[in-house]
Short mmCIF file of C-alpha atoms in Angstrom, two decimals:
data_model
loop_
_atom_site.label_atom_id
_atom_site.label_comp_id
_atom_site.label_asym_id
_atom_site.label_seq_id
_atom_site.Cartn_x
_atom_site.Cartn_y
_atom_site.Cartn_z
CA MET I 3 -18.68 -13.58 -2.86
CA LYS I 4 -17.18 -17.06 -3.45
CA ARG I 5 -13.58 -17.02 -5.03
CA SER I 6 -12.83 -19.07 -8.08
CA ILE I 7 -9.46 -20.81 -8.67
CA LYS I 8 -8.76 -17.88 -11.20
CA SER I 9 -9.12 -15.54 -8.36
CA TYR I 10 -6.68 -17.21 -5.98
CA VAL I 11 -4.08 -17.58 -8.95
CA ALA I 12 -4.56 -13.84 -9.75
CA ILE I 13 -4.20 -12.70 -6.02
CA GLY I 14 -1.22 -14.90 -5.94
CA MET I 15 0.49 -13.53 -9.04
CA LEU I 16 -0.32 -10.08 -8.01
CA SER I 17 1.40 -10.93 -4.65
CA GLY I 18 4.49 -12.04 -6.40
CA ILE I 19 4.58 -8.94 -8.25
CA ALA I 20 4.22 -6.78 -5.19
CA TYR I 21 6.83 -8.89 -3.39
CA VAL I 22 9.10 -7.93 -6.31
CA LEU I 23 8.18 -4.54 -6.12
CA MET I 24 8.63 -4.10 -2.42
CA LEU I 25 12.36 -5.28 -2.87
CA LEU I 26 13.27 -2.53 -5.42
CA ASP I 27 12.59 0.11 -2.60
CA PHE I 28 14.71 3.08 -2.50
CA PRO I 29 15.24 6.05 0.09
CA LEU I 30 14.38 9.77 -0.91
CA PRO I 31 16.77 12.60 -0.23
CA PHE I 32 16.43 14.74 2.69
CA PHE I 33 14.53 11.96 4.57
CA PRO I 34 15.70 9.44 7.11
CA SER I 35 17.24 6.07 5.23
CA PHE I 36 14.65 3.81 7.25
CA LEU I 37 11.91 5.51 5.16
CA LYS I 38 11.95 3.93 1.58
CA VAL I 39 9.42 4.26 -1.27
CA ASP I 40 8.29 1.33 -3.35
CA PHE I 41 5.55 0.52 -5.82
CA SER I 42 4.34 -2.78 -4.02
CA ASP I 43 0.73 -1.13 -3.42
CA ILE I 44 0.13 -0.90 -7.13
CA PRO I 45 -0.59 -4.65 -7.61
CA ALA I 46 -3.01 -4.63 -4.71
CA LEU I 47 -4.74 -1.63 -6.26
CA ILE I 48 -5.14 -3.59 -9.53
CA ALA I 49 -6.26 -6.58 -7.33
CA ALA I 50 -8.68 -4.38 -5.32
CA ILE I 51 -10.39 -3.03 -8.52
CA ILE I 52 -10.72 -6.12 -10.34
CA MET I 53 -11.80 -8.53 -7.74
CA GLY I 54 -12.85 -6.34 -4.85
CA PRO I 55 -11.33 -5.04 -1.54
CA GLY I 56 -10.47 -8.50 0.17
CA ALA I 57 -8.36 -9.43 -2.84
CA GLY I 58 -6.46 -6.08 -2.46
CA VAL I 59 -6.01 -6.42 1.04
CA ALA I 60 -4.95 -10.24 0.48
CA VAL I 61 -2.03 -9.03 -1.85
CA GLU I 62 -1.12 -6.64 0.81
CA MET I 63 -1.01 -9.43 3.59
CA LEU I 64 0.83 -11.91 1.10
CA LYS I 65 3.63 -9.46 -0.08
CA ASN I 66 4.51 -8.99 3.54
CA VAL I 67 4.44 -12.60 4.64
CA LEU I 68 6.80 -13.44 1.32
CA ASP I 69 8.90 -10.50 2.47
CA LEU I 70 9.26 -11.51 6.04
CA LEU I 71 9.95 -15.12 5.17
CA THR I 72 12.89 -14.25 2.97
CA THR I 73 14.11 -10.93 4.43
CA GLY I 74 13.18 -11.69 8.12
CA SER I 75 12.74 -8.75 10.74
CA GLN I 76 15.45 -6.60 12.43
CA THR I 77 13.29 -6.59 15.41
CA GLY I 78 12.51 -10.34 15.86
CA VAL I 79 8.84 -9.11 15.63
CA PRO I 80 7.49 -8.02 12.06
CA VAL I 81 7.06 -4.57 13.14
CA GLY I 82 8.09 -2.85 9.74
CA HIS I 83 5.99 -5.59 7.81
CA ILE I 84 2.77 -5.03 10.07
CA ALA I 85 3.24 -0.94 9.58
CA ASN I 86 3.67 -1.82 5.69
CA PHE I 87 0.53 -3.93 5.68
CA VAL I 88 -1.59 -1.31 7.49
CA THR I 89 -0.23 1.52 5.37
CA GLY I 90 -1.10 -0.27 2.26
CA THR I 91 -4.49 -1.21 3.34
CA LEU I 92 -5.15 2.55 4.46
CA PHE I 93 -4.23 3.48 0.68
CA ILE I 94 -5.98 0.60 -1.29
CA LEU I 95 -9.17 0.72 0.75
CA PRO I 96 -10.33 4.66 0.20
CA THR I 97 -8.93 4.35 -3.43
CA TYR I 98 -11.24 1.35 -4.13
CA PHE I 99 -14.49 2.69 -2.40
CA MET I 100 -14.14 6.10 -3.78
CA TYR I 101 -13.46 4.73 -7.41
CA ASN I 102 -16.46 2.10 -6.85
CA ARG I 103 -18.85 5.13 -6.33
CA VAL I 104 -17.50 7.30 -9.19
CA ARG I 105 -16.08 4.51 -11.84
CA THR I 106 -13.96 7.40 -14.02
CA LYS I 107 -10.67 8.69 -14.33
CA LYS I 108 -11.79 11.56 -12.21
CA GLY I 109 -13.28 9.06 -9.50
CA MET I 110 -9.85 7.23 -9.54
CA ALA I 111 -7.91 10.39 -8.94
CA MET I 112 -10.35 11.43 -6.16
CA GLY I 113 -9.66 7.92 -4.67
CA LEU I 114 -6.13 8.06 -4.79
CA PHE I 115 -5.99 11.66 -3.55
CA THR I 116 -8.05 10.86 -0.72
CA ALA I 117 -6.28 7.60 -0.10
CA THR I 118 -2.94 9.53 0.29
CA ALA I 119 -4.36 12.14 3.03
CA ILE I 120 -5.98 9.18 4.94
CA SER I 121 -3.03 6.73 4.81
CA ALA I 122 -0.54 9.71 5.40
CA PHE I 123 -2.35 11.23 8.47
CA ALA I 124 -3.71 7.85 10.04
CA MET I 125 0.04 6.45 9.65
CA SER I 126 1.40 9.68 11.41
CA ILE I 127 -0.88 8.77 14.45
CA LEU I 128 -0.25 5.02 14.46
CA ASN I 129 3.53 5.74 14.15
CA TYR I 130 3.49 7.94 16.99
CA TYR I 131 1.31 5.81 19.31
CA VAL I 132 2.28 2.21 18.05
CA PHE I 133 4.97 1.59 15.66
CA LEU I 134 7.74 3.96 17.08
CA PRO I 135 7.02 2.70 20.54
CA MET I 136 7.55 -0.79 19.30
CA TYR I 137 10.67 -0.15 17.55
CA GLU I 138 12.07 1.54 20.96
CA TYR I 139 10.86 -1.66 22.93
CA PHE I 140 12.32 -4.17 20.41
CA MET I 141 15.29 -2.47 19.24
CA GLY I 142 16.01 -0.20 22.07
CA PHE I 143 16.75 2.99 20.17
CA HIS I 144 14.63 6.08 20.67
CA LEU I 145 13.56 8.15 17.88
CA PRO I 146 12.40 11.49 18.86
CA ALA I 147 8.36 12.09 18.58
CA GLU I 148 9.06 15.18 16.18
CA ILE I 149 10.25 12.81 13.54
CA VAL I 150 6.40 11.83 12.90
CA VAL I 151 5.85 15.60 11.82
CA MET I 152 9.05 16.54 10.35
CA ALA I 153 9.66 13.23 8.37
CA ILE I 154 7.14 10.41 8.42
CA LEU I 155 4.07 12.63 7.51
CA PRO I 156 5.90 14.59 4.67
CA PHE I 157 7.37 11.23 3.33
CA ASN I 158 4.07 9.60 3.28
CA LEU I 159 2.18 12.20 1.58
CA LEU I 160 5.03 12.17 -1.07
CA LYS I 161 5.10 8.31 -1.57
CA GLY I 162 1.34 8.47 -1.75
CA VAL I 163 1.70 11.11 -4.53
CA MET I 164 4.19 9.02 -6.29
CA ILE I 165 2.48 5.63 -6.24
CA SER I 166 -0.79 7.89 -7.25
CA ALA I 167 0.98 9.31 -10.07
CA VAL I 168 2.41 5.91 -11.37
CA PHE I 169 -0.89 4.26 -10.94
CA MET I 170 -3.11 6.83 -13.00
CA VAL I 171 -0.54 6.13 -15.88
CA LEU I 172 -1.10 2.68 -15.42
CA PHE I 173 -4.81 3.33 -14.98
CA VAL I 174 -5.52 5.27 -18.03
CA LYS I 175 -3.43 2.67 -20.15
CA MET I 176 -5.08 -0.29 -18.77
CA ASN I 177 -8.51 1.18 -18.12
CA ASN I 178 -10.31 -1.10 -20.84
CA TRP I 179 -8.55 -4.27 -19.66
CA LEU I 180 -9.46 -3.43 -16.11
CA ILE I 181 -13.16 -3.17 -16.75
CA LYS I 182 -13.10 -6.19 -18.69
CA GLU I 183 -11.35 -8.37 -16.08
CA ARG I 184 -13.52 -7.04 -13.53
CA ALA I 185 -16.46 -8.03 -15.46
CA VAL I 186 -14.97 -11.34 -15.64
CA PHE I 187 -14.15 -11.91 -11.73
CA THR I 188 -17.31 -10.25 -10.55
CA LYS I 189 -19.71 -12.65 -12.45
#
């Protein structure tokens, strides 16, 4: 689908909102302080619902590029930004595809539940084999493999539930507007 100027402006605006939400991150008690919750995937979900999955992925990418440019990376290589992008993409794509098949509140809830499970389990595997070794290589500190099961998996499940709950409230309130905007962008 060919994108219009309006689509690019909307993607840029939603990326900016996602970037600001990314800056408002916070840790959860009982988890390592480097695991933080933010709600920056919500604008990407909105972009995906309105303009398609490519727009959602673009918002995920742009928010991470903006964050990298303004805050930098502790490792010199954007390991955390890559992990955030992958996590967000693994969350918005299943949500989009499930909702696209069943365009109801129940369909959205099923999509968010599925996305939470997929992203949490996939990121556990990716953290074990890719991201934790990258942190060890670039920063020289070792994290025990047990951290994946003891902290990363439960954290990502809880984060997915939190994002899903907030998004469902917004989705219920914004559903008519989302349907109208989707019709505008998919003409």
